[in-house]
Structures are given as structure tokens and as C-alpha cells.
Tab-separated table of C-alpha atoms in Angstrom:
chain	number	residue	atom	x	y	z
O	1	UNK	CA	14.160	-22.638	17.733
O	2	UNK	CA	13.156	-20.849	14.460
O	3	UNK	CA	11.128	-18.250	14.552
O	4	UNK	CA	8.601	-18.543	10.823
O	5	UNK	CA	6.828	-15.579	9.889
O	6	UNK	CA	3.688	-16.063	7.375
O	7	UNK	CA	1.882	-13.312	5.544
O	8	UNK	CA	-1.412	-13.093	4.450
O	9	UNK	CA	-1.593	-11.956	0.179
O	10	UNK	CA	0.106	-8.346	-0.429
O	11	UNK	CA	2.316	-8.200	2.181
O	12	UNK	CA	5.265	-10.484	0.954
O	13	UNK	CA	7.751	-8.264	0.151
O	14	UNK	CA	7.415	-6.528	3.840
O	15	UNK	CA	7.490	-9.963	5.634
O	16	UNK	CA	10.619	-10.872	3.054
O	17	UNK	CA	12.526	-7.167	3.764
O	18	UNK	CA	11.520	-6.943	7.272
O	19	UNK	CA	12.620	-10.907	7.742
O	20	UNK	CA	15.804	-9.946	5.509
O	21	UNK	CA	16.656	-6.934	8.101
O	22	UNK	CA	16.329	-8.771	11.089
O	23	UNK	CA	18.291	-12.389	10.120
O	24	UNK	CA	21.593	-10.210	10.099
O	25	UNK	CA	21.167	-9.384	13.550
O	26	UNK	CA	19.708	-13.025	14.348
O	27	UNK	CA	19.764	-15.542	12.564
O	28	UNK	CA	16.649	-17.589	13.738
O	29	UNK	CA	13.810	-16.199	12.102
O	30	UNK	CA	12.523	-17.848	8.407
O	31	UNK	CA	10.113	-16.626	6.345
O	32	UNK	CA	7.104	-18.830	5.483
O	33	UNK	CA	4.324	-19.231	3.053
O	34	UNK	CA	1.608	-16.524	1.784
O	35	UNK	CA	-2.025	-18.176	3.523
O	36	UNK	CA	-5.260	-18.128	1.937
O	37	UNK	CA	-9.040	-17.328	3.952
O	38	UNK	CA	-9.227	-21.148	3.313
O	39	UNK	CA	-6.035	-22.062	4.888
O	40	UNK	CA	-6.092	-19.096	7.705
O	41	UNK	CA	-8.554	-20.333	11.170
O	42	UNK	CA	-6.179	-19.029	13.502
O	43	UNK	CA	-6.326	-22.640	15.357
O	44	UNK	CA	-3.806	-23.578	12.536
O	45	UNK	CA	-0.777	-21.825	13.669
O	46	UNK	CA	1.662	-22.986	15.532
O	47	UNK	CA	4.059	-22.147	18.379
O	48	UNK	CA	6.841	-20.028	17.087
O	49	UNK	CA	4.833	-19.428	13.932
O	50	UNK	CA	3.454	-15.105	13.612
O	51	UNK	CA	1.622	-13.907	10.326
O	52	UNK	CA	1.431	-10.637	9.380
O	53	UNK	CA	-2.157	-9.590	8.169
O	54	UNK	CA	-4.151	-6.951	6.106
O	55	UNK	CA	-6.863	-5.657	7.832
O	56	UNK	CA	-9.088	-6.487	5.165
O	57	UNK	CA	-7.516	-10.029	5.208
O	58	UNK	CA	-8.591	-10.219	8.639
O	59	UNK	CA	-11.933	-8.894	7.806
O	60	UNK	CA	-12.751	-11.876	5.525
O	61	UNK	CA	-11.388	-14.287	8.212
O	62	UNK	CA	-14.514	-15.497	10.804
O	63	UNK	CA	-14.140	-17.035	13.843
O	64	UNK	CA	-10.065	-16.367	14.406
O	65	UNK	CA	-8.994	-17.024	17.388
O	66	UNK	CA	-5.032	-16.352	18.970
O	67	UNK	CA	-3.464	-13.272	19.839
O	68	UNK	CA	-3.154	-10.107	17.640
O	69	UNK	CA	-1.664	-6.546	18.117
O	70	UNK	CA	-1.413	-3.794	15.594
O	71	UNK	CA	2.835	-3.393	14.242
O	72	UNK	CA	1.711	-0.838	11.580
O	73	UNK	CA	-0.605	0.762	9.314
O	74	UNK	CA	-0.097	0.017	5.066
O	75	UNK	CA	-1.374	2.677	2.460
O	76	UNK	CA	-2.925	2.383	-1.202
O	77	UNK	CA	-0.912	5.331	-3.151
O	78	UNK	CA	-1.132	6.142	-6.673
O	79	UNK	CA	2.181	6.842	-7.982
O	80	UNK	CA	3.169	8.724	-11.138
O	81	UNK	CA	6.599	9.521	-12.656
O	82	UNK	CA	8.929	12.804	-11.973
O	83	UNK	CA	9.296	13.314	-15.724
O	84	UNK	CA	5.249	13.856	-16.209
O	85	UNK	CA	5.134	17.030	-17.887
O	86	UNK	CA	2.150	17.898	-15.718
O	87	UNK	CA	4.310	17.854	-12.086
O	88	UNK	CA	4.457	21.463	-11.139
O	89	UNK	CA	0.449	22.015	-11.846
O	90	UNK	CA	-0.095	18.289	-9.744
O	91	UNK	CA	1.730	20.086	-6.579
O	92	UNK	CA	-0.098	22.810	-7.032
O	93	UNK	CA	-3.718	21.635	-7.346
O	94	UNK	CA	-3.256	18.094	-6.308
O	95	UNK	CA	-5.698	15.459	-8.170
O	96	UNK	CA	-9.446	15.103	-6.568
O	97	UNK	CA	-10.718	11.874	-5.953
O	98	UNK	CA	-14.091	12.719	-7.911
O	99	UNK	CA	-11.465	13.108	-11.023
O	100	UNK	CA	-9.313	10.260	-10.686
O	101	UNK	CA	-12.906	8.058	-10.196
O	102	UNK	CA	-14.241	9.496	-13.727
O	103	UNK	CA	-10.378	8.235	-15.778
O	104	UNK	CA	-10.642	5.299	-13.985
O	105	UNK	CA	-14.392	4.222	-15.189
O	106	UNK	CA	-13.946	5.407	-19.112
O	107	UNK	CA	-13.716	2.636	-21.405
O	108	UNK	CA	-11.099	3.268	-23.402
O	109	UNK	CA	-8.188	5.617	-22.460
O	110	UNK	CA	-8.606	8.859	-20.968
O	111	UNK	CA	-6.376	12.286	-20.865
O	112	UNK	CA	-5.172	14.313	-18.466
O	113	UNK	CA	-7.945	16.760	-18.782
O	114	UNK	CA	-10.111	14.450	-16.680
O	115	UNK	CA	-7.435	15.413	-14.194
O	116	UNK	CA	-5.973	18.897	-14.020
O	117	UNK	CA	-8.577	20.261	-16.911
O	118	UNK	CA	-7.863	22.017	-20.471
O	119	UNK	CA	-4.138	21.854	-20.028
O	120	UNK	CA	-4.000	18.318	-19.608
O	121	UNK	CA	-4.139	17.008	-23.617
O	122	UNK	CA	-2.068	14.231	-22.953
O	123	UNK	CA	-3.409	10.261	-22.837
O	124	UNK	CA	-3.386	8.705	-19.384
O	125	UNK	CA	-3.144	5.077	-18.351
O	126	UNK	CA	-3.791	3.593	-15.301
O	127	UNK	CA	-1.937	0.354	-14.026
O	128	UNK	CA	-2.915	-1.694	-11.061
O	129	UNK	CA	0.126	-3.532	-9.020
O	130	UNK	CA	-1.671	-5.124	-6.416
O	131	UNK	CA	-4.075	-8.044	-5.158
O	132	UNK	CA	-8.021	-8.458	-5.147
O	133	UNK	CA	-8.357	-7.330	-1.860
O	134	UNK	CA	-6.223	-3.971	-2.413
O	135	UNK	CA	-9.056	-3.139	-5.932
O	136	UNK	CA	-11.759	-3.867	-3.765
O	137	UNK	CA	-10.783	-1.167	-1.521
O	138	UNK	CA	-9.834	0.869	-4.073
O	139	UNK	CA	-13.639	0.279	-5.730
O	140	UNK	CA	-15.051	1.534	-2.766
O	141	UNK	CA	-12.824	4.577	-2.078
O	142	UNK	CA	-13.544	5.790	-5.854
O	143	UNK	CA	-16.927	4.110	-5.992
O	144	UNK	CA	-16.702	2.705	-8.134
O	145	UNK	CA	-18.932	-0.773	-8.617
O	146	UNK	CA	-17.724	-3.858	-8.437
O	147	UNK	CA	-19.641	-4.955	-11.643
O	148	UNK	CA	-17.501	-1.446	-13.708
O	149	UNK	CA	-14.565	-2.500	-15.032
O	150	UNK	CA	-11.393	-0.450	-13.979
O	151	UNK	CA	-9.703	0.554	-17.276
O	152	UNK	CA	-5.951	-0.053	-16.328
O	153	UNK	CA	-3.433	-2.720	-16.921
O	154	UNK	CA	-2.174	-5.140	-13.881
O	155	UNK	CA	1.020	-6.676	-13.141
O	156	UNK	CA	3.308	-6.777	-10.333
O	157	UNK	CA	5.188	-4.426	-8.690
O	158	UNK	CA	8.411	-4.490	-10.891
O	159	UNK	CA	6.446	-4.389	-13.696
O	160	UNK	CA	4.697	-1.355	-13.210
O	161	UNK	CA	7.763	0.668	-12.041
O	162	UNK	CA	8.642	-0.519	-15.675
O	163	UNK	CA	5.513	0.787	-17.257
O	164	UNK	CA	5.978	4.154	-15.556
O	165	UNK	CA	9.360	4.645	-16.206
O	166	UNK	CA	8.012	4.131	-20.477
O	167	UNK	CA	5.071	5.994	-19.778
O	168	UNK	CA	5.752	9.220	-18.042
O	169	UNK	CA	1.549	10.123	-17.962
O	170	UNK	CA	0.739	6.913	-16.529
O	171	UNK	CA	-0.331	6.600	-12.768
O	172	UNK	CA	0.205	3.346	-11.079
O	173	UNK	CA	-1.690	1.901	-7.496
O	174	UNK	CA	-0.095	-0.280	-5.212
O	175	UNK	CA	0.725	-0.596	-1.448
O	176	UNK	CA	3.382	1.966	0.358
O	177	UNK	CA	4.906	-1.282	1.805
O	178	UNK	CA	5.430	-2.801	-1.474
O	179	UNK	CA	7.004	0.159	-3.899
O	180	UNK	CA	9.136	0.783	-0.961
O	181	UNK	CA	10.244	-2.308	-0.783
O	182	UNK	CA	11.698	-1.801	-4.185
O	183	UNK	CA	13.151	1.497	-3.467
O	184	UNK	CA	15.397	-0.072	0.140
O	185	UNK	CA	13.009	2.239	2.234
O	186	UNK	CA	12.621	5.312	-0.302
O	187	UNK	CA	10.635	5.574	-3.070
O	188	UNK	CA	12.082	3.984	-6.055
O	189	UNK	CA	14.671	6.901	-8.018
O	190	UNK	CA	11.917	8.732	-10.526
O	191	UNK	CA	8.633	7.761	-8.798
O	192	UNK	CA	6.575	10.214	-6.732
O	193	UNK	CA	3.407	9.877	-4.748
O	194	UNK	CA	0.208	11.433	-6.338
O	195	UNK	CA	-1.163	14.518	-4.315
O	196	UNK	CA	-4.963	13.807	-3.134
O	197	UNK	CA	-6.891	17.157	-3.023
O	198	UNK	CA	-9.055	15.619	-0.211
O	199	UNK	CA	-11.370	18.341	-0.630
O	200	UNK	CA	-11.927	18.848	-4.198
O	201	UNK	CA	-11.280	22.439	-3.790
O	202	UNK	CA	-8.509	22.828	-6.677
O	203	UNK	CA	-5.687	23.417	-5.063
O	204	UNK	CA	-3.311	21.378	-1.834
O	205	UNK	CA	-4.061	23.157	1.037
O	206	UNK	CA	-1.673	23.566	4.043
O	207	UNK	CA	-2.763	20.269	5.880
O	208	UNK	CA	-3.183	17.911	2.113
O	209	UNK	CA	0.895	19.317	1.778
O	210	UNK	CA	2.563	15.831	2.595
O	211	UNK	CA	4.169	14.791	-0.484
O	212	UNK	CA	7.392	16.441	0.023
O	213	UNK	CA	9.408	12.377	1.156
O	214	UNK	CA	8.367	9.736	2.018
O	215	UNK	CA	8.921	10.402	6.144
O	216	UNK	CA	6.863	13.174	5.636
O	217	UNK	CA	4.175	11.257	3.921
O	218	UNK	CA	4.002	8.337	6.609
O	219	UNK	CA	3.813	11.190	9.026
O	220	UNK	CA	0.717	12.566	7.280
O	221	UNK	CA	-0.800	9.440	7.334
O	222	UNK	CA	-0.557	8.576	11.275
O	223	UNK	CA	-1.518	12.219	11.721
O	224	UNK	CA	-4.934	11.479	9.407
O	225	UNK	CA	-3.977	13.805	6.746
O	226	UNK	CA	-4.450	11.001	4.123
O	227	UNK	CA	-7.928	9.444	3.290
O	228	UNK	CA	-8.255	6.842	5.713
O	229	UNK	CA	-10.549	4.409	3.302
O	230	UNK	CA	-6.897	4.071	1.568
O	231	UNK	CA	-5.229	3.030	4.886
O	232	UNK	CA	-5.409	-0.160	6.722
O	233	UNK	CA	-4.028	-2.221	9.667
O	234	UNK	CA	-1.061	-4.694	9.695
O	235	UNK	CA	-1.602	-6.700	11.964
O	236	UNK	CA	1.057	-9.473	13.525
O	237	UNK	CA	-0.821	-12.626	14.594
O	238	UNK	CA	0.155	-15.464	16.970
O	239	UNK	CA	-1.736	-18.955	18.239
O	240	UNK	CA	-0.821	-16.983	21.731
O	241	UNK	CA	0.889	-13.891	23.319
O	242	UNK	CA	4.704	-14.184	22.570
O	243	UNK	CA	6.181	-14.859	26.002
O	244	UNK	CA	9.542	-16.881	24.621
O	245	UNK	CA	12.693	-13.678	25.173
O	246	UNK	CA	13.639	-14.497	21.067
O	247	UNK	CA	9.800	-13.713	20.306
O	248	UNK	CA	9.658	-10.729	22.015
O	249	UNK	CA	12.566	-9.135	20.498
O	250	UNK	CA	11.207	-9.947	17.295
O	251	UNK	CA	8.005	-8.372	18.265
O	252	UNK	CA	10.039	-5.259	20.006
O	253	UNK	CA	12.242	-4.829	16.196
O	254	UNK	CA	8.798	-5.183	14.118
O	255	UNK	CA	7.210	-2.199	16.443
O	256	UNK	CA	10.021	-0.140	15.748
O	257	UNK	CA	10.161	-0.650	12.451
């Protein structure tokens, strides 16, 4: 029997590349639709159907009932270009939250000095790659209300790798799982992920030094070295606890993942 694998909104392309990885070492496992709050009760799933969920997702879902278990955690990152003129003063001072907040709530474009101060003349633009539920989180982590308009242009994935690659002081958000995604695993060739000076002291100190690849990042994150407002649960969710031998293999590959 095929096994179906749903997702909840944002995480299609890991259900599609982890669903891709696993059909060449067996075949029976299809990916399925994207669900909606409306369409997700938990009571609507079916046997050999699992659906991989945002924590937030889950948050706006009452009443679920089935079987659940955490297969990883997914991360809002703000990613910027290697050819930004402003790289080696970014790893050295990182960019504060408080900062990035104030560019992201001006009404028309900002500059760099919002960011890394008087040296930073150039214009900044912000794009946003992701779904409602990833700006809301982003609103709160920045406070920023939900009545301010962020100043930043949208679009998907691909097309913000394409805006960064033309605009080498932009700074794109999106979810780890899905610029990854693009990149087979890595980060895609010329994109880097922006330094958070958690403490707004000016400068990366030993422990906020997790930029340096990507494994070192995702360590840094399960070690709590990266705001956890920006992190959240994925969650894989079944009507009951997988008990068939092909479901638990699935489930044994996903946690290994």
C-alpha cells in the first residue's frame, strides 16, 4: 500500500525533497496535497496518510486528535548575498534585531546605516519568501504590529534567490527548509545566512559565531544559540501510531533526516 504524505502551507518543498529522497530507496510513498485549518480536524486522515506540520499550523488547529511526534525543528533566516559590499563588517558585528525591526517598519526604502551605522550609505530592500503564518511570526519576533506594514517585496522562493542575486544589499526571509531545498541540502551558491547579534552589543560574540555552514548553523540552533521565537516544530502527524513495518521505516528515515 502507498504510503501519502500531506503538508500543512510552507513546508512543500521539504515533504516534496524528503518524499523525492526516500522513493529511490522505496518506491511506495506519494506525496499529497498542501491542507488548510479548514480542511485539517485530524479525524480526516486516513490510514497510511502522515502530514507534516508547522507548529504554528498546529497552533491554529483546535480540537486535533491522532498521533503526533516531533521529526524536526524549521528556522526563519534572513539571507543576504556574498557579494554585499558590507560582508566582512556583518561577521564582525552581526545585525541586532532592534536594527533590522527599525528598516523593516520605514515607509519607503531604507540604507544600510539603519544596520551597521555611518558606513552603511547604501539602499536596502527587504523581500519576504514565505507564507502568512511565517510574517506573523516574524511580526512578533521584530514587533512589529500587525496593523504596520512590512516594507519589502514577496514572492516565492526562486524568486527571491533571483532578487538577491540583482540586488547584492537586499536581505531576503524565508524558512531554512525551503532555501535549502533549492540549494540540494546547502545553501544555494552566493547566499549566506544573516548574523543575529542576539544581544545588541555590536559585535558576534563567541556563542552568536554560527554562521560559518550550514551544519554548523543547524547545530547552533538545537544547541539554542539562535532566537528561539524564529524556530518552530515540524511535526509528523498520523490518524494513529504507525505500527505497519513500511510506516515505521518511513518514520525511522524522516528522524534521521
Amino acid at each position: 500500500d502507498n504510503i501519502h504524505i500531506l503538508y500543512s502551507p510552507g513546508l512543500q518543498n521539504l515533504a516534496s525533497d524528503w518524499v523525492n529522497q526516500y522513493v529511490s530507496i522505496n518506491p511506495g510513498v506519494r506525496l499529497g496535497k498542501e491542507l488548510t485549518t479548514q480542511e485539517f480536524t485530524g479525524e480526516n486522515i486516513e490510514p497510511g496518510q502522515y502530514v507534516l506540520l508547522s507548529e504554528s499550523f498546529l497552533a491554529k488547529s483546535s480540537n486535533v486528535k491522532g498521533w503526533k511526534t516531533v521529526v524536526g525543528i524549521d528556522v526563519i533566516v534572513s539571507v543576504f548575498s556574498s557579494d554585499n559590499p558590507y560582508c566582512k563588517i556583518i561577521y564582525k558585528t552581526g545585525i541586532s534585531p532592534e536594527n533590522l525591526s527599525g528598516a523593516m517598519n520605514i515607509p519607503d526604502e531604507a540604507d544600510w546605516s539603519k544596520l551597521i551605522g555611518n558606513e552603511g550609505h547604501k539602499s536596502l530592500s527587504i523581500f519576504l519568501a514565505g507564507n502568512d503564518l511565517m510574517v506573523s511570526d516574524l511580526r512578533k519576533y521584530y514587533t512589529l504590529g500587525q496593523d504596520n506594514p512590512i516594507t519589502a517585496k514577496s514572492g516565492n522562493i526562486d524568486e527571491m534567490l533571483v532578487w538577491l542575486k540583482k540586488n547584492n544589499c537586499a536581505i531576503g526571509f524565508c524558512m531554512l527548509s525551503d532555501i535549502i531545498a533549492s540549494g540540494a541540502g546547502q545553501l544555494p551558491q552566493g547566499i549566506e545566512i544573516l548574523p543575529i547579534d542576539r544581544n545588541n552589543n555590536g559585535k558576534l560574540d563567541f556563542n552568536e559565531k554560527i554562521y560559518g555552514s550550514i551544519n554548523d548553523f543547524k547545530r547552533g540552533v538545537w544547541l539554542g544559540k539562535y532566537p528561539r521565537a524564529l524556530c518552530s516544530n515540524i511535526y509528523i502527524f498520523g490518524a494513529e501510531k504507525p505500527v505497519k513495518e513500511s510506516e515505521i521505516a518511513l518514520l525511522s528515515w524522516i528522524m534521521n533526516q
